[in-house]
Amino acid sequence: MKEGLKGVKNNGISGNFFELGLYRMIDVNTISLVVIGLGASFLGTLAGGAGFITVPAMMLTGIPIQTSIATNKFSSGIAAASSVFYLLHHKQMKAMSIICIFLLAFSGGIGGALLTAHLQEKTMNVLAFFLLCAALAVNLKNKKWDSNPESQQYSINKRNIYFPILIAAYDGGFGPGSSTFSILYFMKNNSSYIKAAQLTRVLIFGSCAGGFIVFYQTGFIQWPYAIAMAIGSTVGSQMGIMILPKIRTKTAKYLINLMICLLIAQTFIKII
């Protein structure tokens, strides 16, 4: 009789433990982060601006800003890595180009994360505001959208080695608009929109990997949030990279201009 009661109690304890663990895995925050990551990563792959959605959305769920940034770096890096593997698998990019861009972005991401540790958020927002305004002006005057150049293999040389590092440093430590900056940069260097978006996924992979290493040392990362966001971001990134060739150039231009305007509004509100 005692053994029977003991078995019932154990089963009850095990059942409660299982239910509690399952509840923690599928709580509202976790589901919200998966959905946020999916939508933001899909849009970010096509036009940039994923951080415009993810960081404020995470903060609305009650996640602290430091944890939000660290989580965003992890999830964005995982999502970008999945895109890179997709491009390699379908032989849409050469391994050597990926390695070179990744190493440059990785070093830039580490440097940017270390630098922003000593800067105030308002200073970074002011910098982002002026950079985004400049990016909008450049994109509006960019005739390459209309000429629709053929995809060319991007090559790194002494003249263009600095801009990927600077973009990666900006992304590794802060991030709003970094993917958009990268797409515009690669298009300026004779890449088509599709090729520019693909190269941007490699750059973001490197910068997020470098930035995450620094943020991980701060102890702000919370793995349940990071994993949930990474799952959604990976799915969204794969969807974006697959639909990318079907996006019309004119549509892509309007989408990027809209994203830049939204980012400008966001940073301006933070400044004032």
GROMACS .gro file of C-alpha atoms in nm:
model
  272
    1MET     CA    1   0.000   0.000   0.000
    2LYS     CA    2   0.278   0.242   0.092
    3GLU     CA    3   0.466   0.149  -0.225
    4GLY     CA    4   0.154   0.222  -0.429
    5LEU     CA    5   0.111   0.563  -0.269
    6LYS     CA    6   0.478   0.633  -0.323
    7GLY     CA    7   0.442   0.548  -0.692
    8VAL     CA    8   0.145   0.781  -0.728
    9LYS     CA    9   0.335   1.065  -0.562
   10ASN     CA   10   0.636   1.013  -0.784
   11ASN     CA   11   0.418   1.009  -1.094
   12GLY     CA   12   0.252   1.328  -0.977
   13ILE     CA   13   0.585   1.496  -0.918
   14SER     CA   14   0.716   1.380  -1.257
   15GLY     CA   15   0.399   1.496  -1.429
   16ASN     CA   16   0.412   1.838  -1.264
   17PHE     CA   17   0.780   1.873  -1.351
   18PHE     CA   18   0.712   1.783  -1.716
   19GLU     CA   19   0.421   2.025  -1.739
   20LEU     CA   20   0.625   2.303  -1.581
   21GLY     CA   21   0.914   2.243  -1.821
   22LEU     CA   22   0.679   2.234  -2.120
   23TYR     CA   23   0.512   2.556  -2.007
   24ARG     CA   24   0.846   2.731  -1.977
   25MET     CA   25   0.941   2.620  -2.327
   26ILE     CA   26   0.623   2.749  -2.489
   27ASP     CA   27   0.541   3.053  -2.278
   28VAL     CA   28   0.415   3.371  -2.440
   29ASN     CA   29   0.756   3.538  -2.455
   30THR     CA   30   0.912   3.240  -2.630
   31ILE     CA   31   0.641   3.221  -2.895
   32SER     CA   32   0.656   3.598  -2.943
   33LEU     CA   33   1.032   3.586  -2.996
   34VAL     CA   34   1.004   3.312  -3.259
   35VAL     CA   35   0.746   3.515  -3.452
   36ILE     CA   36   0.943   3.840  -3.412
   37GLY     CA   37   1.263   3.671  -3.528
   38LEU     CA   38   1.094   3.517  -3.833
   39GLY     CA   39   0.937   3.841  -3.955
   40ALA     CA   40   1.239   4.060  -3.884
   41SER     CA   41   1.490   3.824  -4.043
   42PHE     CA   42   1.277   3.779  -4.356
   43LEU     CA   43   1.250   4.155  -4.404
   44GLY     CA   44   1.613   4.210  -4.303
   45THR     CA   45   1.737   3.969  -4.568
   46LEU     CA   46   1.557   4.161  -4.840
   47ALA     CA   47   1.617   4.520  -4.730
   48GLY     CA   48   1.795   4.533  -4.394
   49GLY     CA   49   1.654   4.690  -4.081
   50ALA     CA   50   1.590   4.371  -3.883
   51GLY     CA   51   1.723   4.540  -3.569
   52PHE     CA   52   1.456   4.806  -3.616
   53ILE     CA   53   1.202   4.536  -3.532
   54THR     CA   54   1.378   4.290  -3.302
   55VAL     CA   55   1.538   4.506  -3.032
   56PRO     CA   56   1.234   4.733  -2.964
   57ALA     CA   57   1.002   4.430  -2.979
   58MET     CA   58   1.211   4.238  -2.726
   59MET     CA   59   1.213   4.540  -2.496
   60LEU     CA   60   0.832   4.557  -2.519
   61THR     CA   61   0.816   4.200  -2.386
   62GLY     CA   62   1.013   4.315  -2.081
   63ILE     CA   63   1.361   4.201  -2.185
   64PRO     CA   64   1.637   4.447  -2.076
   65ILE     CA   65   1.819   4.644  -2.349
   66GLN     CA   66   2.155   4.474  -2.288
   67THR     CA   67   1.998   4.129  -2.312
   68SER     CA   68   1.804   4.238  -2.621
   69ILE     CA   69   2.121   4.346  -2.804
   70ALA     CA   70   2.312   4.031  -2.706
   71THR     CA   71   2.018   3.811  -2.808
   72ASN     CA   72   1.985   3.996  -3.138
   73LYS     CA   73   2.353   3.940  -3.220
   74PHE     CA   74   2.323   3.567  -3.153
   75SER     CA   75   2.001   3.517  -3.349
   76SER     CA   76   2.110   3.737  -3.641
   77GLY     CA   77   2.442   3.553  -3.660
   78ILE     CA   78   2.273   3.211  -3.665
   79ALA     CA   79   2.025   3.326  -3.928
   80ALA     CA   80   2.299   3.475  -4.146
   81ALA     CA   81   2.504   3.156  -4.110
   82SER     CA   82   2.210   2.950  -4.237
   83SER     CA   83   2.189   3.180  -4.541
   84VAL     CA   84   2.561   3.138  -4.607
   85PHE     CA   85   2.530   2.758  -4.597
   86TYR     CA   86   2.237   2.784  -4.838
   87LEU     CA   87   2.444   2.994  -5.080
   88LEU     CA   88   2.735   2.752  -5.058
   89HIS     CA   89   2.512   2.449  -5.107
   90HIS     CA   90   2.355   2.600  -5.419
   91LYS     CA   91   2.696   2.723  -5.542
   92GLN     CA   92   2.581   3.084  -5.561
   93MET     CA   93   2.899   3.213  -5.395
   94LYS     CA   94   3.262   3.102  -5.388
   95ALA     CA   95   3.404   2.975  -5.060
   96MET     CA   96   3.709   3.203  -5.081
   97SER     CA   97   3.495   3.517  -5.112
   98ILE     CA   98   3.288   3.408  -4.814
   99ILE     CA   99   3.597   3.341  -4.601
  100CYS     CA  100   3.757   3.678  -4.685
  101ILE     CA  101   3.443   3.881  -4.614
  102PHE     CA  102   3.371   3.682  -4.298
  103LEU     CA  103   3.719   3.743  -4.153
  104LEU     CA  104   3.703   4.116  -4.224
  105ALA     CA  105   3.355   4.141  -4.073
  106PHE     CA  106   3.450   3.926  -3.774
  107SER     CA  107   3.737   4.157  -3.680
  108GLY     CA  108   3.517   4.461  -3.736
  109GLY     CA  109   3.239   4.315  -3.521
  110ILE     CA  110   3.474   4.259  -3.228
  111GLY     CA  111   3.617   4.610  -3.258
  112GLY     CA  112   3.272   4.769  -3.282
  113ALA     CA  113   3.138   4.585  -2.978
  114LEU     CA  114   3.442   4.684  -2.771
  115LEU     CA  115   3.412   5.046  -2.884
  116THR     CA  116   3.043   5.087  -2.806
  117ALA     CA  117   3.104   4.960  -2.454
  118HIS     CA  118   3.258   5.306  -2.393
  119LEU     CA  119   2.998   5.513  -2.581
  120GLN     CA  120   2.655   5.633  -2.474
  121GLU     CA  121   2.350   5.505  -2.660
  122LYS     CA  122   2.246   5.862  -2.753
  123THR     CA  123   2.584   5.919  -2.923
  124MET     CA  124   2.533   5.605  -3.132
  125ASN     CA  125   2.180   5.714  -3.223
  126VAL     CA  126   2.305   6.054  -3.343
  127LEU     CA  127   2.569   5.880  -3.555
  128ALA     CA  128   2.310   5.636  -3.693
  129PHE     CA  129   2.073   5.923  -3.778
  130PHE     CA  130   2.325   6.106  -3.996
  131LEU     CA  131   2.449   5.785  -4.158
  132LEU     CA  132   2.094   5.683  -4.246
  133CYS     CA  133   2.017   6.026  -4.393
  134ALA     CA  134   2.330   5.997  -4.607
  135ALA     CA  135   2.232   5.644  -4.712
  136LEU     CA  136   1.885   5.762  -4.817
  137ALA     CA  137   2.036   6.043  -5.029
  138VAL     CA  138   2.281   5.801  -5.193
  139ASN     CA  139   2.011   5.544  -5.265
  140LEU     CA  140   1.776   5.799  -5.421
  141LYS     CA  141   2.053   5.910  -5.658
  142ASN     CA  142   2.181   5.559  -5.726
  143LYS     CA  143   2.136   5.494  -6.100
  144LYS     CA  144   2.247   5.132  -6.069
  145TRP     CA  145   1.892   5.043  -5.966
  146ASP     CA  146   1.771   5.152  -6.310
  147SER     CA  147   2.058   5.005  -6.508
  148ASN     CA  148   2.023   4.670  -6.325
  149PRO     CA  149   2.389   4.562  -6.363
  150GLU     CA  150   2.486   4.202  -6.414
  151SER     CA  151   2.608   4.018  -6.107
  152GLN     CA  152   2.984   4.033  -6.071
  153GLN     CA  153   3.212   3.843  -5.839
  154TYR     CA  154   3.306   4.079  -5.561
  155SER     CA  155   3.678   4.096  -5.495
  156ILE     CA  156   3.853   4.256  -5.199
  157ASN     CA  157   4.146   4.490  -5.262
  158LYS     CA  158   4.326   4.770  -5.080
  159ARG     CA  159   4.077   5.030  -5.201
  160ASN     CA  160   3.763   4.862  -5.070
  161ILE     CA  161   3.891   4.675  -4.766
  162TYR     CA  162   3.795   4.945  -4.516
  163PHE     CA  163   3.423   4.989  -4.578
  164PRO     CA  164   3.322   4.629  -4.498
  165ILE     CA  165   3.519   4.653  -4.172
  166LEU     CA  166   3.350   4.983  -4.081
  167ILE     CA  167   3.004   4.847  -4.157
  168ALA     CA  168   3.082   4.533  -3.957
  169ALA     CA  169   3.211   4.742  -3.665
  170TYR     CA  170   2.890   4.945  -3.669
  171ASP     CA  171   2.682   4.628  -3.678
  172GLY     CA  172   2.884   4.447  -3.413
  173GLY     CA  173   2.839   4.726  -3.160
  174PHE     CA  174   2.506   4.885  -3.251
  175GLY     CA  175   2.341   4.779  -3.575
  176PRO     CA  176   2.038   4.980  -3.695
  177GLY     CA  177   2.058   4.993  -4.075
  178SER     CA  178   2.383   4.795  -4.106
  179SER     CA  179   2.237   4.545  -4.355
  180THR     CA  180   2.095   4.833  -4.560
  181PHE     CA  181   2.433   5.007  -4.558
  182SER     CA  182   2.595   4.683  -4.670
  183ILE     CA  183   2.353   4.624  -4.958
  184LEU     CA  184   2.406   4.979  -5.085
  185TYR     CA  185   2.784   4.944  -5.049
  186PHE     CA  186   2.805   4.623  -5.251
  187MET     CA  187   2.574   4.768  -5.519
  188LYS     CA  188   2.806   5.067  -5.539
  189ASN     CA  189   3.083   4.820  -5.616
  190ASN     CA  190   2.913   4.684  -5.929
  191SER     CA  191   2.706   4.409  -5.770
  192SER     CA  192   2.342   4.354  -5.860
  193TYR     CA  193   2.080   4.383  -5.588
  194ILE     CA  194   2.059   4.004  -5.554
  195LYS     CA  195   2.435   3.960  -5.526
  196ALA     CA  196   2.461   4.255  -5.285
  197ALA     CA  197   2.197   4.102  -5.056
  198GLN     CA  198   2.380   3.768  -5.064
  199LEU     CA  199   2.716   3.927  -4.979
  200THR     CA  200   2.546   4.117  -4.698
  201ARG     CA  201   2.441   3.790  -4.533
  202VAL     CA  202   2.809   3.689  -4.518
  203LEU     CA  203   2.912   4.025  -4.372
  204ILE     CA  204   2.636   4.013  -4.108
  205PHE     CA  205   2.738   3.658  -4.017
  206GLY     CA  206   3.093   3.775  -3.945
  207SER     CA  207   3.002   4.096  -3.763
  208CYS     CA  208   2.743   3.926  -3.541
  209ALA     CA  209   2.985   3.644  -3.458
  210GLY     CA  210   3.249   3.898  -3.353
  211GLY     CA  211   3.003   4.116  -3.163
  212PHE     CA  212   2.846   3.821  -2.984
  213ILE     CA  213   3.182   3.706  -2.845
  214VAL     CA  214   3.219   4.043  -2.670
  215PHE     CA  215   2.857   4.059  -2.551
  216TYR     CA  216   2.875   3.700  -2.427
  217GLN     CA  217   3.156   3.798  -2.190
  218THR     CA  218   2.926   4.055  -2.028
  219GLY     CA  219   2.690   3.779  -1.915
  220PHE     CA  220   2.378   3.945  -2.060
  221ILE     CA  221   2.285   3.654  -2.285
  222GLN     CA  222   1.983   3.446  -2.177
  223TRP     CA  223   1.977   3.123  -2.374
  224PRO     CA  224   1.601   3.051  -2.375
  225TYR     CA  225   1.540   3.391  -2.538
  226ALA     CA  226   1.841   3.358  -2.770
  227ILE     CA  227   1.745   3.011  -2.894
  228ALA     CA  228   1.380   3.107  -2.953
  229MET     CA  229   1.484   3.415  -3.150
  230ALA     CA  230   1.745   3.215  -3.345
  231ILE     CA  231   1.485   2.958  -3.452
  232GLY     CA  232   1.251   3.225  -3.587
  233SER     CA  233   1.536   3.422  -3.746
  234THR     CA  234   1.675   3.115  -3.922
  235VAL     CA  235   1.337   3.030  -4.076
  236GLY     CA  236   1.284   3.392  -4.181
  237SER     CA  237   1.633   3.417  -4.330
  238GLN     CA  238   1.587   3.099  -4.533
  239MET     CA  239   1.254   3.228  -4.664
  240GLY     CA  240   1.413   3.560  -4.756
  241ILE     CA  241   1.715   3.412  -4.934
  242MET     CA  242   1.491   3.179  -5.138
  243ILE     CA  243   1.247   3.453  -5.243
  244LEU     CA  244   1.528   3.702  -5.313
  245PRO     CA  245   1.569   3.617  -5.686
  246LYS     CA  246   1.195   3.675  -5.738
  247ILE     CA  247   1.200   4.031  -5.602
  248ARG     CA  248   1.175   4.295  -5.875
  249THR     CA  249   1.448   4.559  -5.868
  250LYS     CA  250   1.196   4.843  -5.849
  251THR     CA  251   1.021   4.676  -5.555
  252ALA     CA  252   1.353   4.624  -5.376
  253LYS     CA  253   1.442   4.992  -5.416
  254TYR     CA  254   1.111   5.108  -5.267
  255LEU     CA  255   1.144   4.854  -4.986
  256ILE     CA  256   1.494   4.970  -4.891
  257ASN     CA  257   1.395   5.339  -4.908
  258LEU     CA  258   1.097   5.268  -4.684
  259MET     CA  259   1.316   5.082  -4.436
  260ILE     CA  260   1.569   5.367  -4.426
  261CYS     CA  261   1.291   5.620  -4.358
  262LEU     CA  262   1.155   5.407  -4.074
  263LEU     CA  263   1.504   5.374  -3.926
  264ILE     CA  264   1.559   5.751  -3.952
  265ALA     CA  265   1.230   5.811  -3.768
  266GLN     CA  266   1.322   5.560  -3.499
  267THR     CA  267   1.666   5.708  -3.431
  268PHE     CA  268   1.531   6.065  -3.439
  269ILE     CA  269   1.271   5.977  -3.172
  270LYS     CA  270   1.546   5.830  -2.956
  271ILE     CA  271   1.760   6.141  -2.994
  272ILE     CA  272   1.488   6.382  -2.885
   0.00000   0.00000   0.00000
